[in-house]
Coordinates of C-alpha atoms in Angstrom, one line a residue:
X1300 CA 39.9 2.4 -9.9
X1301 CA 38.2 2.7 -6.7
X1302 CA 38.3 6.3 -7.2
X1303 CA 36.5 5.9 -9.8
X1304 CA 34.1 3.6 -8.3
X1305 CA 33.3 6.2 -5.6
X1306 CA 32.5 9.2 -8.5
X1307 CA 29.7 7.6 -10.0
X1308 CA 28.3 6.1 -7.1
X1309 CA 28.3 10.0 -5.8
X1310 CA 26.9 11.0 -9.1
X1311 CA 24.2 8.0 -9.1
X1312 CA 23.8 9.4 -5.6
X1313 CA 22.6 13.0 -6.9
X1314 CA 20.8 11.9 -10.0
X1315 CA 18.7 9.2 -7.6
X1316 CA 17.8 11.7 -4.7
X1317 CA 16.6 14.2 -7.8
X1318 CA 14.7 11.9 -9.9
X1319 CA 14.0 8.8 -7.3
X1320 CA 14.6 6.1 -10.0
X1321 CA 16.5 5.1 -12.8
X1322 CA 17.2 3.0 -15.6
X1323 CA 20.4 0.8 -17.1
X1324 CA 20.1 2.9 -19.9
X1325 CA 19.6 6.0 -17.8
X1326 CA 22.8 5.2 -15.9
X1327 CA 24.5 4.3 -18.7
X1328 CA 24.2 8.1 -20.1
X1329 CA 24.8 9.5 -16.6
X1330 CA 28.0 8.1 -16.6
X1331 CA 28.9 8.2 -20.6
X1332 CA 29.6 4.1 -20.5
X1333 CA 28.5 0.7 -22.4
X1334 CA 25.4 -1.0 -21.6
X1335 CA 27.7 -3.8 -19.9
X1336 CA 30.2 -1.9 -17.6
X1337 CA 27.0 0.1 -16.6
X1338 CA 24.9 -3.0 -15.6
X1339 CA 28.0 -4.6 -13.9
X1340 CA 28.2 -1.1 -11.5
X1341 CA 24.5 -1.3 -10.4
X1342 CA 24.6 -5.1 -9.7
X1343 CA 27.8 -4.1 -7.7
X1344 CA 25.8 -1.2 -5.5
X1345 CA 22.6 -3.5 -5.6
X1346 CA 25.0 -6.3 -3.5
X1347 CA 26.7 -3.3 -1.6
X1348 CA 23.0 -2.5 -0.5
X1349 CA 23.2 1.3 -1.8
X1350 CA 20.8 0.0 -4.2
X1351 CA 18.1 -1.8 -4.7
X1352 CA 16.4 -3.3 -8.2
X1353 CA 12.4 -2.7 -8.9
X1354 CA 12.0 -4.4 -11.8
X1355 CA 13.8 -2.6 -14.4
X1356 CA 14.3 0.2 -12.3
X1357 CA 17.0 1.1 -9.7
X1358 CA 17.0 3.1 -6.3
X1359 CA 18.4 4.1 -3.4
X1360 CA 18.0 1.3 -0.7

């Protein structure tokens, strides 16, 4: 599980440092997921501080 954890943070990583921001729905594509599991990850690296929310928007802190 953490394993898996770590892979889409690294590919959240990549996509963010191409692109700069990115959406639930975005992410949610990224990592072929539901809207729910995909939302619970970002609030997850939002509280980590890897992060950060702009509104509907997410980045790296």
């Amino acid at each position: 599980h953490r394993d898996s954890v770590e892979v889409v943070k690294e590919k959240l990583r990549q996509q963010l440092q191409q692109q700069g921001e990115i959406t639930v729905s975005e992410f949610r594509e990224l990592i072929g997921s539901n809207r729910r599991y995909a939302l619970a990850l970002l609030n997850r690296f939002d509280g980590e501080g890897f992060t950060v929310r702009r509104g509907d928007l997410r980045a790296l802190r």
